[in-house]
Coordinates of N, CA and C in Angstrom, one line a residue:
M1 N -33.7 -14.9 -7.9 CA -33.5 -16.0 -8.3 C -31.6 -15.9 -8.5
L2 N -30.9 -16.7 -7.9 CA -29.6 -16.4 -8.0 C -29.6 -17.0 -8.6
V3 N -28.3 -16.9 -10.3 CA -28.3 -17.6 -10.8 C -26.8 -18.0 -11.5
A4 N -26.0 -17.5 -10.7 CA -24.3 -17.5 -11.2 C -23.4 -16.7 -9.9
A5 N -22.6 -17.4 -9.4 CA -21.8 -16.7 -8.4 C -20.3 -15.9 -9.3
A6 N -19.4 -14.7 -9.0 CA -18.0 -15.8 -8.8 C -17.1 -14.4 -7.3
V7 N -15.8 -15.0 -7.0 CA -16.1 -15.1 -6.1 C -14.7 -13.9 -6.5
C8 N -14.0 -13.4 -5.8 CA -12.6 -12.7 -6.1 C -11.8 -12.0 -5.1
P9 N -10.3 -12.4 -4.7 CA -9.7 -11.1 -3.4 C -9.9 -10.3 -4.0
C10 N -9.8 -9.6 -3.3 CA -10.0 -7.9 -3.5 C -8.2 -7.4 -2.4
P11 N -7.6 -8.3 -2.6 CA -6.2 -6.8 -3.2 C -6.5 -6.1 -3.8
P12 N -6.4 -3.8 -3.3 CA -6.2 -3.2 -4.2 C -5.4 -3.3 -5.0
L13 N -4.4 -4.0 -4.7 CA -3.4 -4.3 -5.7 C -3.1 -4.9 -6.9
L14 N -4.8 -5.9 -6.7 CA -5.4 -5.8 -7.9 C -5.3 -5.5 -9.2
V15 N -5.8 -4.0 -9.4 CA -5.6 -2.7 -10.3 C -4.4 -2.7 -10.2
P16 N -3.9 -2.5 -11.7 CA -2.1 -2.7 -11.9 C -2.2 -1.4 -12.0
Q17 N -2.8 0.1 -11.6 CA -2.5 1.8 -11.2 C -1.7 1.3 -9.9
V18 N -2.2 0.4 -9.5 CA -2.2 0.3 -7.8 C -0.9 -0.5 -7.2
A19 N -0.9 -1.6 -8.2 CA 0.4 -2.9 -8.5 C 2.0 -2.3 -8.8
A20 N 1.5 -0.7 -9.6 CA 3.1 -0.2 -10.3 C 3.6 -1.3 -10.9
G21 N 5.3 -1.2 -10.7 CA 5.7 -2.0 -11.2 C 5.8 -3.6 -11.2
A22 N 5.0 -3.6 -9.8 CA 4.9 -4.9 -9.4 C 3.1 -5.8 -9.7
A23 N 2.3 -4.9 -10.4 CA 1.3 -5.3 -11.1 C 1.5 -6.7 -11.9
P24 N 2.6 -6.9 -13.0 CA 2.2 -8.6 -13.2 C 2.7 -9.3 -12.3
E25 N 2.7 -9.2 -11.2 CA 2.6 -10.4 -9.6 C 1.5 -11.1 -9.5
L26 N 0.7 -10.3 -10.0 CA -0.8 -10.8 -10.2 C -1.5 -10.7 -11.5
D27 N -1.2 -11.4 -12.4 CA -1.4 -11.4 -13.7 C -2.5 -12.3 -13.5
A28 N -2.0 -13.2 -13.0 CA -2.4 -14.9 -12.9 C -4.1 -15.0 -12.7
A29 N -3.6 -14.5 -11.2 CA -5.4 -13.8 -10.0 C -6.1 -12.9 -11.4
R30 N -5.8 -11.4 -12.2 CA -6.7 -10.9 -12.6 C -7.0 -11.7 -13.7
A31 N -6.3 -12.5 -15.0 CA -6.7 -13.8 -15.6 C -8.1 -14.1 -15.4
A32 N -7.8 -15.3 -13.9 CA -8.6 -15.7 -13.8 C -9.6 -14.8 -13.1
C33 N -10.2 -14.2 -12.3 CA -11.0 -13.1 -12.2 C -11.8 -13.0 -13.2
D34 N -10.7 -12.7 -14.5 CA -11.8 -12.0 -15.8 C -13.0 -13.5 -15.9
E35 N -12.1 -14.2 -16.0 CA -13.0 -15.9 -16.6 C -13.9 -16.2 -15.2
A36 N -13.6 -15.8 -14.3 CA -14.8 -15.6 -13.7 C -16.0 -15.4 -13.8
I37 N -15.9 -13.9 -13.8 CA -17.1 -12.1 -13.8 C -17.3 -12.5 -15.8
A38 N -16.5 -12.9 -16.6 CA -17.2 -13.6 -18.1 C -18.3 -14.7 -16.9
A39 N -18.0 -15.6 -16.3 CA -18.7 -16.9 -16.6 C -20.0 -16.5 -15.9
L40 N -20.0 -16.2 -14.8 CA -21.1 -14.2 -14.0 C -22.1 -14.1 -15.4
L41 N -21.6 -13.1 -16.2 CA -22.4 -12.5 -17.3 C -22.6 -13.3 -18.1
A42 N -21.8 -14.8 -18.4 CA -23.0 -15.3 -19.5 C -24.0 -15.7 -18.7
A43 N -23.9 -15.7 -17.6 CA -25.7 -16.8 -16.8 C -26.7 -15.5 -17.1
G44 N -26.3 -14.1 -17.0 CA -27.6 -13.2 -17.9 C -27.6 -13.2 -16.8
P45 N -27.3 -12.0 -15.8 CA -28.0 -11.2 -14.9 C -28.7 -10.2 -14.7
D46 N -30.0 -10.3 -14.4 CA -30.7 -8.7 -14.4 C -30.1 -7.5 -13.2
I47 N -29.4 -8.8 -11.8 CA -28.6 -7.6 -11.0 C -27.8 -8.2 -10.8
I48 N -26.3 -7.6 -10.2 CA -25.5 -8.0 -10.3 C -24.9 -7.2 -8.6
W49 N -24.7 -8.1 -7.4 CA -24.8 -7.9 -5.8 C -23.3 -7.7 -6.4
V50 N -22.3 -6.9 -6.0 CA -21.3 -7.0 -5.0 C -21.3 -7.0 -3.8
I51 N -20.7 -7.9 -2.9 CA -20.3 -8.4 -1.4 C -19.1 -8.2 -1.0
G52 N -18.6 -7.6 -0.1 CA -17.2 -7.3 0.8 C -17.9 -7.0 1.9
E53 N -16.2 -7.4 2.6 CA -16.4 -6.7 3.9 C -16.3 -4.9 4.9
G54 N -16.7 -4.8 5.6 CA -16.4 -3.0 5.4 C -16.3 -3.0 6.8
P55 N -16.5 -1.3 6.9 CA -16.8 -1.2 8.8 C -17.7 -0.7 9.1
R56 N -18.8 -1.1 7.9 CA -20.4 -1.6 8.5 C -21.0 -1.8 7.3
T57 N -22.1 -2.3 8.0 CA -23.2 -3.0 7.4 C -24.6 -1.9 6.1
G58 N -24.4 -2.9 4.6 CA -26.0 -2.5 4.7 C -25.1 -1.8 3.0
V59 N -26.3 -1.3 2.1 CA -27.0 -1.6 1.0 C -25.7 0.2 -0.1
H60 N -25.1 0.1 -0.8 CA -24.8 1.1 -2.2 C -25.4 0.8 -3.5
R61 N -26.2 2.1 -3.7 CA -27.4 2.1 -4.6 C -26.4 1.9 -6.2
P62 N -26.7 2.0 -7.1 CA -25.9 2.4 -7.8 C -25.6 3.4 -7.9
G63 N -24.4 3.9 -8.8 CA -23.7 5.0 -9.0 C -22.4 5.6 -7.7
A64 N -22.9 4.3 -7.0 CA -21.9 5.0 -5.6 C -20.3 5.0 -6.1
K65 N -19.3 5.1 -5.1 CA -18.3 5.6 -5.9 C -17.4 5.5 -4.9
G66 N -16.0 4.8 -5.3 CA -14.5 3.9 -4.5 C -13.7 4.7 -5.4
S67 N -12.6 4.6 -4.1 CA -11.5 5.1 -4.8 C -9.7 4.9 -4.1
F68 N -9.3 4.9 -5.2 CA -8.4 3.9 -5.0 C -7.2 5.6 -4.4
R69 N -7.4 6.6 -4.1 CA -6.4 8.4 -3.1 C -5.9 7.2 -3.1
P70 N -6.2 7.2 -1.9 CA -5.6 6.7 -0.2 C -4.9 5.9 -1.1
F71 N -5.0 4.8 -1.7 CA -3.7 4.3 -2.1 C -1.8 4.6 -3.1
G72 N -2.5 6.1 -3.4 CA -1.3 6.8 -3.3 C -2.1 7.3 -5.6
V73 N -3.0 6.3 -5.9 CA -3.6 6.1 -7.4 C -5.0 7.6 -7.5
D74 N -4.7 8.2 -8.6 CA -5.7 9.0 -9.0 C -6.3 8.6 -9.5
L75 N -7.5 7.2 -8.9 CA -8.6 7.0 -10.2 C -9.7 6.1 -9.2
D76 N -10.8 6.8 -9.9 CA -11.9 6.4 -8.2 C -12.8 5.7 -9.3
V77 N -14.1 4.5 -8.7 CA -14.3 3.8 -9.6 C -15.9 4.0 -8.8
H78 N -17.0 3.2 -9.8 CA -18.6 3.4 -9.8 C -18.1 2.1 -9.8
L79 N -20.2 2.0 -8.9 CA -21.1 0.8 -9.0 C -22.4 0.9 -10.1
G80 N -21.5 0.6 -11.8 CA -22.8 0.6 -13.0 C -21.5 2.7 -13.0
A81 N -22.9 3.2 -14.2 CA -21.9 4.7 -13.9 C -22.3 5.6 -12.6
A82 N -21.1 6.5 -13.7 CA -21.1 7.7 -12.4 C -22.5 8.8 -12.8
P83 N -22.9 8.8 -11.4 CA -23.8 9.9 -11.9 C -23.2 11.1 -12.4
A84 N -25.0 12.4 -12.2 CA -24.3 12.9 -13.3 C -23.5 13.7 -12.2
D85 N -24.0 14.2 -11.0 CA -23.6 15.2 -10.3 C -22.7 14.7 -9.1
A86 N -21.7 14.6 -9.0 CA -20.2 14.2 -8.1 C -20.6 14.3 -6.9
V87 N -20.6 12.8 -7.0 CA -20.7 12.3 -4.8 C -19.5 11.7 -3.9
E88 N -20.0 12.0 -3.2 CA -18.6 11.4 -1.8 C -17.8 10.1 -2.1
A89 N -17.1 9.4 -1.9 CA -16.8 8.2 -2.5 C -17.2 7.8 -1.0
T90 N -17.5 6.1 -1.4 CA -18.0 5.2 0.1 C -17.9 4.0 0.8
L91 N -17.4 3.3 -0.9 CA -17.5 2.3 -1.2 C -16.3 1.8 -0.2
P92 N -16.4 0.4 0.5 CA -14.4 -0.4 1.1 C -14.2 -0.6 0.1
P93 N -12.7 -0.9 0.1 CA -11.3 -1.0 -0.4 C -12.3 -2.6 -1.3
S94 N -13.1 -3.2 -0.4 CA -13.4 -5.0 -1.4 C -14.4 -3.6 -2.2
L95 N -15.6 -3.6 -1.8 CA -16.1 -3.2 -2.7 C -15.7 -2.5 -4.2
S96 N -14.7 -1.8 -3.3 CA -13.8 -0.5 -4.9 C -13.4 -1.3 -6.4
V97 N -12.6 -2.5 -5.3 CA -12.4 -3.8 -6.5 C -13.1 -4.4 -7.5
G98 N -13.8 -4.6 -6.6 CA -15.3 -5.0 -6.9 C -15.5 -4.5 -8.1
A99 N -15.7 -2.7 -8.3 CA -16.4 -1.9 -9.0 C -15.5 -1.3 -10.1
W100 N -14.2 -2.8 -9.8 CA -13.2 -2.2 -10.7 C -13.2 -3.6 -11.7
L101 N -13.8 -3.6 -11.3 CA -13.8 -5.1 -11.9 C -14.4 -5.2 -12.2
L102 N -16.2 -5.5 -12.6 CA -16.7 -5.5 -13.5 C -17.1 -4.0 -14.3
A103 N -16.6 -3.2 -13.7 CA -15.8 -2.2 -15.2 C -14.9 -2.4 -16.2
R104 N -13.9 -3.3 -16.1 CA -13.4 -4.6 -16.4 C -13.7 -5.1 -17.7
A105 N -15.3 -6.0 -17.2 CA -15.4 -6.9 -18.2 C -16.7 -5.7 -18.8
G106 N -16.5 -4.6 -18.6 CA -17.6 -4.2 -19.9 C -18.9 -4.2 -19.2
W107 N -19.6 -4.5 -17.9 CA -20.2 -4.8 -17.5 C -21.2 -3.4 -16.8
T108 N -22.5 -2.8 -17.9 CA -23.3 -1.7 -18.0 C -24.3 -2.4 -17.7
G109 N -25.3 -2.6 -16.8 CA -25.7 -3.4 -16.4 C -26.0 -2.7 -14.6
N110 N -27.6 -3.5 -14.7 CA -27.9 -3.0 -12.7 C -26.6 -2.9 -11.6
V111 N -26.2 -2.8 -11.2 CA -24.9 -3.4 -10.3 C -25.5 -2.2 -8.6
R112 N -25.6 -2.9 -8.1 CA -25.6 -2.4 -6.4 C -24.3 -4.0 -5.5
G113 N -24.1 -2.2 -4.0 CA -22.9 -3.2 -4.0 C -23.8 -3.4 -2.1
Y114 N -22.9 -4.6 -1.3 CA -23.4 -5.2 -0.1 C -22.2 -5.0 0.6
E115 N -22.6 -3.9 1.3 CA -21.2 -4.0 2.3 C -21.0 -4.4 3.7
V116 N -20.9 -5.7 4.0 CA -20.7 -6.7 6.0 C -19.3 -6.7 7.2
T117 N -19.9 -6.3 7.3 CA -18.8 -6.6 8.5 C -19.3 -7.9 9.3
A118 N -17.2 -7.9 9.9 CA -17.0 -9.1 9.6 C -17.8 -9.7 11.9
D119 N -17.8 -9.2 12.1 CA -19.1 -9.7 13.3 C -20.8 -9.8 12.4
L120 N -21.0 -10.2 11.6 CA -22.4 -10.1 11.4 C -23.2 -11.9 11.9
S121 N -24.0 -11.6 12.6 CA -24.5 -12.0 13.0 C -25.0 -13.7 11.7
A122 N -24.6 -14.9 12.6 CA -25.8 -16.3 11.9 C -26.6 -16.2 11.5
F123 N -27.4 -15.3 11.9 CA -28.4 -15.1 11.8 C -28.8 -14.2 10.3
D124 N -27.8 -13.0 10.8 CA -28.0 -12.2 10.2 C -28.0 -12.1 8.6
V125 N -26.7 -13.2 9.1 CA -26.5 -13.2 7.4 C -27.1 -13.8 6.5
T126 N -27.8 -15.2 7.5 CA -29.0 -16.0 6.6 C -29.6 -15.4 5.6
E127 N -30.4 -14.5 7.2 CA -31.5 -13.9 6.4 C -31.3 -12.8 4.8
T128 N -29.8 -12.0 5.3 CA -30.0 -11.7 3.8 C -29.0 -11.8 3.1
G129 N -28.1 -13.1 2.8 CA -28.1 -14.0 1.6 C -29.4 -14.0 0.6
R130 N -30.5 -14.4 1.4 CA -31.1 -15.0 0.7 C -31.8 -13.6 0.1
R131 N -31.7 -12.9 1.1 CA -32.7 -11.4 0.7 C -32.1 -10.9 0.0
L132 N -30.9 -10.8 -0.3 CA -30.7 -10.7 -2.2 C -30.2 -11.5 -3.4
A133 N -30.7 -12.8 -2.8 CA -30.6 -14.1 -4.0 C -32.1 -14.1 -4.5
D134 N -33.1 -13.5 -3.6 CA -34.1 -13.2 -4.1 C -34.3 -11.5 -4.9
G135 N -34.2 -11.1 -4.3 CA -34.2 -9.6 -5.6 C -34.8 -8.7 -5.0
P136 N -35.0 -7.2 -6.0 CA -36.0 -6.3 -5.5 C -37.5 -6.9 -5.6
L137 N -37.9 -7.4 -6.6 CA -39.0 -7.7 -6.9 C -39.6 -9.7 -6.5
G138 N -37.9 -10.9 -5.9 CA -38.4 -11.7 -6.2 C -38.6 -12.6 -8.2
T139 N -38.1 -11.7 -8.4 CA -38.4 -12.5 -10.0 C -37.7 -12.1 -11.2
E140 N -35.8 -11.3 -10.2 CA -34.7 -11.1 -11.1 C -33.6 -12.5 -11.3
R141 N -33.0 -12.6 -12.1 CA -31.6 -13.2 -12.3 C -30.6 -12.3 -11.3
I142 N -30.2 -13.5 -10.6 CA -29.0 -12.7 -9.5 C -28.0 -12.7 -9.7
G143 N -27.0 -12.2 -9.9 CA -25.6 -12.7 -9.8 C -25.5 -11.9 -9.0
F144 N -23.7 -12.6 -8.3 CA -22.4 -12.3 -7.0 C -21.9 -12.0 -7.4
L145 N -20.9 -11.3 -7.3 CA -19.8 -11.1 -7.0 C -19.1 -11.0 -5.7
V146 N -18.5 -12.0 -5.2 CA -18.2 -11.7 -3.5 C -16.6 -11.6 -4.1
M147 N -16.2 -11.1 -2.8 CA -15.8 -10.1 -3.0 C -14.6 -10.2 -1.5
G148 N -13.6 -11.6 -1.0 CA -12.6 -11.6 -0.1 C -11.1 -12.4 -0.1
D149 N -10.6 -11.9 0.6 CA -9.3 -13.1 0.5 C -9.6 -14.1 1.8
G150 N -8.4 -15.1 2.0 CA -7.9 -15.6 2.7 C -6.6 -15.5 4.5
T151 N -6.6 -15.9 4.4 CA -6.0 -16.3 5.7 C -4.9 -15.2 5.0
A152 N -3.7 -14.2 6.2 CA -3.0 -13.4 6.2 C -2.2 -13.2 6.9
C153 N -1.7 -14.9 7.2 CA -1.1 -15.5 7.9 C 0.7 -16.2 7.1
R154 N 0.1 -16.3 5.9 CA 0.9 -17.7 4.8 C 2.7 -17.3 5.4
T155 N 3.5 -16.5 6.0 CA 4.6 -16.2 5.4 C 5.2 -15.2 7.1
V156 N 6.3 -15.3 7.4 CA 7.0 -14.2 8.3 C 6.9 -12.7 8.0
K157 N 7.1 -12.2 6.4 CA 6.6 -10.8 5.7 C 5.2 -10.5 5.0
A158 N 4.1 -11.8 5.8 CA 2.3 -11.6 5.5 C 2.4 -10.4 6.8
P159 N 0.6 -9.4 5.5 CA 1.1 -9.3 7.4 C 0.2 -9.4 8.5
G160 N -0.2 -10.7 8.3 CA -0.3 -10.7 9.8 C 0.8 -11.9 10.7
Y161 N 1.6 -11.9 10.1 CA 3.1 -12.4 10.4 C 3.6 -14.5 9.8
L162 N 3.9 -14.9 10.5 CA 3.5 -16.6 10.4 C 2.1 -17.0 11.3
D163 N 1.4 -17.2 10.5 CA 0.9 -18.5 12.1 C 0.5 -19.8 10.8
E164 N 1.1 -21.2 11.6 CA 1.3 -22.3 11.7 C -0.4 -22.6 11.3
R165 N -1.3 -22.5 11.2 CA -2.2 -22.7 11.1 C -2.5 -22.3 9.2
A166 N -2.2 -21.2 9.4 CA -2.8 -20.1 8.1 C -2.8 -21.6 6.9
E167 N -2.0 -22.7 6.3 CA -1.4 -23.0 4.9 C -3.5 -23.9 5.3
G168 N -3.0 -24.7 6.2 CA -4.1 -25.5 6.6 C -5.4 -25.0 6.4
V169 N -5.4 -23.7 7.2 CA -6.9 -22.6 6.9 C -7.4 -23.0 5.6
D170 N -6.1 -21.9 5.4 CA -6.2 -21.9 3.0 C -6.5 -23.1 2.1
A171 N -6.0 -24.0 2.2 CA -7.0 -25.3 1.6 C -8.1 -25.8 1.7
H172 N -8.4 -25.6 3.4 CA -10.1 -25.9 3.3 C -10.8 -25.0 2.5
I173 N -10.8 -23.8 2.2 CA -11.3 -22.6 2.3 C -11.4 -23.1 0.3
A174 N -10.0 -22.9 -0.1 CA -10.5 -23.6 -1.6 C -11.0 -24.5 -1.6
E175 N -10.9 -25.7 -1.2 CA -12.0 -27.4 -1.5 C -13.6 -26.2 -1.6
A176 N -13.7 -25.8 0.1 CA -15.0 -25.3 -0.5 C -15.5 -24.9 -1.3
L177 N -14.7 -24.1 -1.4 CA -14.8 -22.9 -2.5 C -15.2 -23.6 -4.4
R178 N -14.1 -25.2 -4.1 CA -13.8 -25.9 -5.2 C -15.2 -26.8 -5.5
T179 N -16.3 -27.1 -4.8 CA -17.2 -27.8 -4.3 C -18.0 -27.0 -4.5
A180 N -18.8 -25.7 -4.4 CA -19.5 -24.8 -3.7 C -20.1 -25.2 -2.3
D181 N -19.0 -25.1 -0.8 CA -18.6 -26.0 0.1 C -20.1 -26.7 0.5
R182 N -19.4 -27.9 0.1 CA -20.3 -29.4 -0.6 C -20.3 -29.2 1.2
D183 N -19.1 -29.4 1.9 CA -19.2 -30.4 3.0 C -19.9 -29.0 4.6
G184 N -19.7 -27.8 4.3 CA -20.3 -26.7 5.1 C -18.8 -25.7 5.4
Y185 N -17.9 -26.3 5.6 CA -16.6 -25.6 5.7 C -16.8 -24.0 6.2
L186 N -17.0 -23.2 4.7 CA -17.2 -21.7 4.6 C -18.4 -21.6 5.3
A187 N -19.0 -21.8 5.5 CA -21.1 -22.0 6.4 C -20.5 -22.2 8.4
A188 N -19.1 -22.5 8.5 CA -19.0 -22.9 9.9 C -17.7 -22.0 9.5
L189 N -17.3 -21.9 8.7 CA -16.4 -20.6 9.9 C -16.2 -20.2 10.4
D190 N -15.3 -20.8 11.6 CA -15.2 -19.6 12.9 C -14.6 -17.9 13.1
A191 N -15.6 -17.5 13.3 CA -15.4 -15.8 13.8 C -13.9 -15.5 14.6
D192 N -13.6 -16.6 14.9 CA -12.1 -15.9 16.2 C -11.6 -16.2 15.3
L193 N -11.5 -17.6 14.3 CA -10.4 -18.1 14.4 C -10.2 -16.7 12.5
A194 N -11.4 -16.2 12.5 CA -10.9 -15.4 11.0 C -10.4 -14.2 11.3
R195 N -11.0 -14.1 12.6 CA -9.9 -12.7 13.3 C -8.3 -12.7 13.2
E196 N -8.5 -13.8 14.3 CA -6.8 -14.3 14.5 C -6.1 -14.2 13.3
L197 N -6.6 -15.4 12.2 CA -6.0 -15.7 10.7 C -5.7 -14.0 10.1
K198 N -7.1 -13.1 10.2 CA -6.7 -11.9 9.4 C -7.7 -12.5 8.3
I199 N -8.9 -13.3 8.3 CA -9.8 -13.1 6.8 C -10.6 -12.0 6.6
S200 N -10.4 -11.8 5.5 CA -12.1 -10.9 5.2 C -13.1 -11.5 4.4
G201 N -12.9 -12.8 3.9 CA -14.0 -13.6 3.1 C -14.9 -14.2 3.4
R202 N -14.6 -14.8 5.5 CA -15.5 -15.3 6.0 C -17.0 -14.9 5.6
V203 N -17.3 -13.5 6.2 CA -19.1 -13.2 6.4 C -19.2 -12.9 4.5
P204 N -18.6 -12.6 3.3 CA -19.3 -12.8 2.3 C -19.3 -14.0 1.8
W205 N -18.9 -15.1 2.0 CA -18.1 -16.6 1.1 C -19.7 -16.8 2.3
Q206 N -19.8 -16.3 4.2 CA -20.8 -17.5 4.0 C -22.2 -17.1 3.6
L207 N -22.8 -15.8 3.2 CA -23.4 -15.1 2.8 C -23.7 -15.9 1.7
L208 N -22.3 -16.2 0.2 CA -23.6 -16.6 -1.0 C -23.7 -18.4 -0.5
T209 N -23.3 -18.4 0.4 CA -23.6 -20.4 0.4 C -25.0 -20.6 0.8
D210 N -24.9 -19.1 2.1 CA -26.4 -19.3 1.9 C -27.5 -19.2 1.1
A211 N -27.0 -18.3 -0.3 CA -27.7 -17.7 -1.1 C -27.7 -19.1 -1.8
W212 N -27.2 -19.4 -2.5 CA -26.7 -20.6 -3.2 C -27.5 -22.3 -3.2
D213 N -28.5 -22.1 -4.4 CA -29.1 -23.5 -3.8 C -29.6 -23.6 -5.4
K214 N -28.3 -24.3 -5.8 CA -28.7 -25.2 -7.2 C -27.8 -26.4 -6.6
R215 N -28.3 -27.1 -6.6 CA -27.6 -28.3 -6.4 C -27.0 -28.9 -7.0
D216 N -27.9 -28.4 -8.2 CA -26.8 -29.8 -9.9 C -26.1 -27.6 -10.9
G217 N -26.1 -27.3 -9.6 CA -25.3 -25.7 -10.6 C -23.1 -27.1 -10.9
T218 N -22.2 -25.7 -10.8 CA -21.0 -26.4 -11.6 C -20.1 -25.1 -10.7
A219 N -19.1 -25.5 -10.0 CA -18.2 -24.8 -9.4 C -17.0 -25.2 -9.6
R220 N -15.7 -24.6 -9.6 CA -14.9 -24.5 -10.4 C -14.1 -23.2 -9.5
L221 N -13.7 -24.0 -8.7 CA -11.6 -23.1 -8.6 C -10.7 -22.6 -9.8
L222 N -10.0 -20.9 -9.9 CA -9.7 -20.8 -10.9 C -8.6 -20.2 -10.4
Y223 N -8.4 -20.8 -9.6 CA -7.1 -19.7 -9.1 C -7.1 -19.6 -7.3
E224 N -5.7 -20.7 -7.3 CA -5.8 -20.4 -5.4 C -4.0 -20.2 -5.9
D225 N -3.5 -19.1 -5.0 CA -2.1 -18.9 -4.1 C -1.8 -18.5 -2.9
A226 N -0.8 -17.7 -2.6 CA -0.9 -16.2 -1.9 C 0.5 -15.4 -1.7
P227 N 0.2 -14.9 -2.8 CA 1.7 -13.9 -2.4 C 1.0 -13.1 -1.7
Y228 N 2.4 -12.4 -1.4 CA 2.8 -11.3 -0.3 C 2.3 -12.5 1.1
G229 N 1.5 -13.5 1.1 CA 2.0 -14.4 2.5 C 0.6 -14.3 3.2
V230 N -1.4 -14.0 1.5 CA -2.0 -13.1 1.7 C -3.0 -14.4 0.5
G231 N -3.7 -15.7 1.5 CA -4.2 -16.5 0.5 C -5.9 -16.0 0.0
Y232 N -5.1 -16.0 -1.9 CA -5.9 -15.6 -2.9 C -6.7 -16.8 -3.7
F233 N -8.4 -16.8 -3.4 CA -8.8 -17.4 -4.4 C -9.7 -16.4 -5.7
V234 N -9.8 -17.3 -6.3 CA -10.6 -17.7 -7.7 C -12.2 -18.5 -8.2
A235 N -13.1 -18.2 -7.9 CA -14.1 -19.3 -8.6 C -15.0 -18.9 -9.1
S236 N -15.9 -19.2 -9.5 CA -17.1 -19.6 -10.9 C -17.8 -20.8 -10.4
W237 N -18.9 -20.0 -10.4 CA -20.2 -20.9 -9.3 C -21.7 -20.4 -10.2
T238 N -21.7 -22.1 -11.2 CA -22.9 -21.7 -12.2 C -23.8 -22.9 -11.7

């Protein structure tokens, strides 16, 4: 049973060591992530799934390693406790940032990762979201930490340059996260549009909306901004 979810952005710059001198620019985003994850942990999950986009689709077991070395920082992270034996870094950046956020929050419980490709079919999204929410035994309290960014086309200096559609799309995403996707915007977000606007959160958000059935739950949008021309959002669903 899915009891709570935190939605966070996944730029490696969220990690202060990676951002270096620019770290203060994302202080508000980090504080919002801390708040969302605190609410997630307060719901008492038995298992937390960290969900984010990557080059393949599949599960990352407890202890899986991520690394920020490709970003010039001698920093490794793990899903939960590091294994006794050295392991190869397999987590994509989205899950590495999620693992870092959970470690920052002091989570020592059961955690697993689910990496998804941007082209996962609608059928597989629905089936996967519900399966993850059910848990391995079907009786656990499940939490989701959903990692993903909005459009990367908000300014001429953005990774995808300026696209006039981007601001409106991000506004719809923010409203959907504010209302637990009551109107189905995230569920219907078009794959081609997401690719054109370089949205990395589409499939992770859709996994969440397919798994979320707390009709009496509370959704809060804790952060919404576009530093570096990329839409970042933080939300708490409980």
